[in-house]
Amino acid sequence: MPGPVQSIERAAAILRLLAASSGRLGVGELAASLGLARGTVHGILRTLVRVGFVEQDEATGKYQLGAALLHLGTSYLDVNELRSRAINWADALAARSGEAVRIGTLLDGKVLVVHHVFRPDDSLQAMDIGTLLPLHASALGKALLAHDVNAAASIRGTELEAYCRRTITDHRALARSLTRVREQGWAAEIEEMALGEASIAAPIRGHGGLVVGAIGVSGAVERICRTDPSAGPSAGGAARRVPDPGLVAYVRDASRAVSRDLGASRW
Amino acid sequence: MTERYVMSIDQGTTSTRCILFDHSGRLVSVAQREHRQHFPKPGWVEHDALEIWRNLERIAPEALAQAGVTPGQVAAAGIANQRETTVLWDRVTGLPVGRAVVWQDTRTDALVEDLGRAPGAALVPERTGLPLATYFSAPRIAWMLDHTPGLRERAERGEVLFGTMESWLIWNLTGGTDGGVHVTDVTNAGRTLLMDLATLSWDDDLLAFFGVPRAMLPEIRSSTEIYGTARRVFPGVRIGAALGDQQAALFGQTCYSPGETKCTYGTGGFLLMNTGKEPIRSANGLLTTVGYKIGDEPAVYALEGSIAITGALVQWFRDGLGLITTAPEIETLARTVDDNGGCYIVPAFSGLFAPHWRAEARGVIVGLTSYITKGHLARAVLEATAWQTREVVDAMNRDSGLALRELKSDGGMTADNLLMQCVADVLNVPVVRPMVVETVSLGAAYAAGLAVGYWADLEGLRRNWHRAARWVPAMDPARRAAEYHNWKRAVERSFDWTRTGPVPAEDHGPT
């Protein structure tokens, strides 16, 4: 078994010191208290500032505990903050794909739509921010289920409601489909929530890779999908449809761009 | 055929941005750099014009590199700029004379007060459509000429040049000391207090009134025409447009017909309504300004209403009160309650702008009871922006005789869904957000592209405009009326606060 991770121990010690202090502390004070080099302490502090656990005062350069620590048990990222940070990328995705864009987050076993960009054809469309979508039958939901343990836990043992013939209602089949989502990094749904409709989505990650939401496009199945040339006709005689690879690439680009903006380093 | 792009330079108050757009008006790449804000004395705000020029020298190649584009693929460049900020520079050395004096700077308040009492002061609003205020450039030029020894003589000899930021950048791009073109456009010239709004040329009476030598002024040109070709930074690229930032946003929002109106929600709010080919004098506290002028076509005018505090109130809620940690959280907090609980906030932090123009007003929170929570306050913060918008829209409707049918919104606060719904509710017209919220940059790009034929006409640009979101009014008319009435009562309570008389004897307490 590997031993304790030294830098995490040190980070914990810094947090304890800051929590016990009545005012802000400087790098020098922290380093002296812990018997560490200033450079070491500075490096740890910078990481703690990045994740929001520590804040640096602009005027004095000294440190104190960050607001993120106080909200550790509640929501990680405010949904309105998420919309504000993602709005330019969501617009760009709508412009490039020509489809409507939605951003969803997990709420009580459902997907809450927190942002909606109209399909850019100037047809009359209604805002559906605040709408709840099923986790197992939407691409946004599947992207969340595949990457967020809390999302997965929220539907465990529940009955998966059938919206259409193609809705996945079996937990084991759903688990298999989510494994694929994890492998490929994106999710899709073709006529699983509504007849004639399809959607594609990818997860949005924050610091450390934590999934905070999902972004995706949705629209008429003829536009979102194309016929899979590698597959023969299905039992019903209709050609098999797969999500359009070009759209998938746009969705993944957008999810990576938003994630980068939120501080996820590897996506 | 190789893909071609249009470059947009947005020289703003806090940063300079360079954005490339493609033929569909889609954003291709962005590079940005902030510059320092200098506050040498209370009320003084300065920028280093040389730093801003150097920032442009860095970001323009960055934007090109990001997109993998060579200057040869750039059809034209357009500039949108912070308005009224005043730069003076030496024609021979190319160096700025002191720092640029920024539009927020109020060092000229005493001078403006003196000028207001001088004979001929009535000429200023009559010819320019603007009130005599510290906001505009001419008093700043006068101040700089008065406070720098020998400068007036040099300016009279044409050795020192004046310009707003677009003039400074165009002069440098087109060669600087080696044959730089010294021009400005009608929207920027129109904010100096030196241009006759009807003839669109420098007015000798106004020059005499402010004591500004004609030799230092740039030539006034259209907003879209080829001013020259860049010889530096992106050599060979034609410079095809310049517009003040708010006019650029009007252009980017494709408000090309009379009555079309946009509002940019940032720290403050700027509403501009296209009023067509004749300037409309406001009887309701609005500014009359040039919207844009395309090549040889007649100028298109606009009415402008500015709101001093919109997003700044949210910032105060965050930084001053500490009730939220990020600005977007205001919406989360506001949604914890169903209404304002009877509470109203009038953010007259440094007086009220349009349509009231009450410098002596100060902010008030009214209707406080023990029932009020921070959620109600958050609602009152958002509603303050909505009701201030309503007041300006009412003034515009009265002045123009046109009734607003739809408001095109842009700027950072459009990400606040509750606010946008609230604006639609109180205006009782739909509010729409365009797909590209960077409307200032887009406007400069559109104007430049138009100058070189990259886009054929305004109709082509209109087709590029796509609705990204639309909020429809859903407020009961009786409630709207009652709330508006309450808001007006709250505003009245902010008036006259700084006009203190002598302290009455009883307030000194028992002796």
PDB file of C-alpha atoms in Angstrom, chain B residues 266-268 308-328 330 333 343-350 362-366 368 374 376-382 384-385 413:
ATOM      1  CA  GLY B 266     -22.432  45.989 -18.802  1.00  0.00           C
ATOM      2  CA  THR B 267     -21.278  48.019 -15.808  1.00  0.00           C
ATOM      3  CA  GLY B 268     -23.737  50.622 -17.049  1.00  0.00           C
ATOM      4  CA  ALA B 308     -24.917  54.887 -15.040  1.00  0.00           C
ATOM      5  CA  ILE B 309     -25.352  51.815 -12.858  1.00  0.00           C
ATOM      6  CA  THR B 310     -26.631  48.416 -14.001  1.00  0.00           C
ATOM      7  CA  GLY B 311     -24.031  45.646 -13.641  1.00  0.00           C
ATOM      8  CA  ALA B 312     -22.148  47.873 -11.203  1.00  0.00           C
ATOM      9  CA  LEU B 313     -25.013  47.388  -8.733  1.00  0.00           C
ATOM     10  CA  VAL B 314     -24.494  43.619  -8.896  1.00  0.00           C
ATOM     11  CA  GLN B 315     -20.767  44.167  -8.382  1.00  0.00           C
ATOM     12  CA  TRP B 316     -21.548  46.279  -5.312  1.00  0.00           C
ATOM     13  CA  PHE B 317     -23.842  43.523  -4.024  1.00  0.00           C
ATOM     14  CA  ARG B 318     -20.924  41.128  -4.422  1.00  0.00           C
ATOM     15  CA  ASP B 319     -17.938  43.246  -3.338  1.00  0.00           C
ATOM     16  CA  GLY B 320     -19.516  45.887  -1.140  1.00  0.00           C
ATOM     17  CA  LEU B 321     -22.059  43.732   0.701  1.00  0.00           C
ATOM     18  CA  GLY B 322     -20.484  40.307   0.163  1.00  0.00           C
ATOM     19  CA  LEU B 323     -23.911  38.663  -0.202  1.00  0.00           C
ATOM     20  CA  ILE B 324     -22.787  36.687  -3.257  1.00  0.00           C
ATOM     21  CA  THR B 325     -19.374  35.457  -4.366  1.00  0.00           C
ATOM     22  CA  THR B 326     -19.821  35.774  -8.141  1.00  0.00           C
ATOM     23  CA  ALA B 327     -22.054  38.095 -10.167  1.00  0.00           C
ATOM     24  CA  PRO B 328     -24.203  35.330 -11.746  1.00  0.00           C
ATOM     25  CA  ILE B 330     -27.423  37.188  -7.975  1.00  0.00           C
ATOM     26  CA  LEU B 333     -30.323  34.377  -4.752  1.00  0.00           C
ATOM     27  CA  CYS B 343     -38.403  46.609  -1.550  1.00  0.00           C
ATOM     28  CA  TYR B 344     -36.815  48.878  -4.197  1.00  0.00           C
ATOM     29  CA  ILE B 345     -33.189  49.907  -4.733  1.00  0.00           C
ATOM     30  CA  VAL B 346     -32.412  53.078  -6.702  1.00  0.00           C
ATOM     31  CA  PRO B 347     -28.680  52.920  -7.527  1.00  0.00           C
ATOM     32  CA  ALA B 348     -27.995  56.655  -7.842  1.00  0.00           C
ATOM     33  CA  PHE B 349     -24.426  56.082  -6.641  1.00  0.00           C
ATOM     34  CA  SER B 350     -23.138  59.205  -8.352  1.00  0.00           C
ATOM     35  CA  ARG B 362     -27.893  59.428  -4.146  1.00  0.00           C
ATOM     36  CA  GLY B 363     -28.855  55.777  -3.853  1.00  0.00           C
ATOM     37  CA  VAL B 364     -31.733  54.638  -1.669  1.00  0.00           C
ATOM     38  CA  ILE B 365     -33.220  51.348  -0.518  1.00  0.00           C
ATOM     39  CA  VAL B 366     -36.902  51.849   0.313  1.00  0.00           C
ATOM     40  CA  LEU B 368     -37.522  47.857   4.187  1.00  0.00           C
ATOM     41  CA  LYS B 374     -31.267  39.092   1.020  1.00  0.00           C
ATOM     42  CA  HIS B 376     -35.680  40.270  -1.896  1.00  0.00           C
ATOM     43  CA  LEU B 377     -32.710  42.622  -2.093  1.00  0.00           C
ATOM     44  CA  ALA B 378     -31.243  40.535  -4.931  1.00  0.00           C
ATOM     45  CA  ARG B 379     -34.560  40.859  -6.788  1.00  0.00           C
ATOM     46  CA  ALA B 380     -34.608  44.590  -6.195  1.00  0.00           C
ATOM     47  CA  VAL B 381     -31.081  44.778  -7.648  1.00  0.00           C
ATOM     48  CA  LEU B 382     -32.155  43.093 -10.895  1.00  0.00           C
ATOM     49  CA  ALA B 384     -33.493  48.303 -10.753  1.00  0.00           C
ATOM     50  CA  THR B 385     -31.831  47.583 -14.095  1.00  0.00           C
ATOM     51  CA  MET B 413     -25.741  40.685 -18.206  1.00  0.00           C
TER      52      MET B 413
END
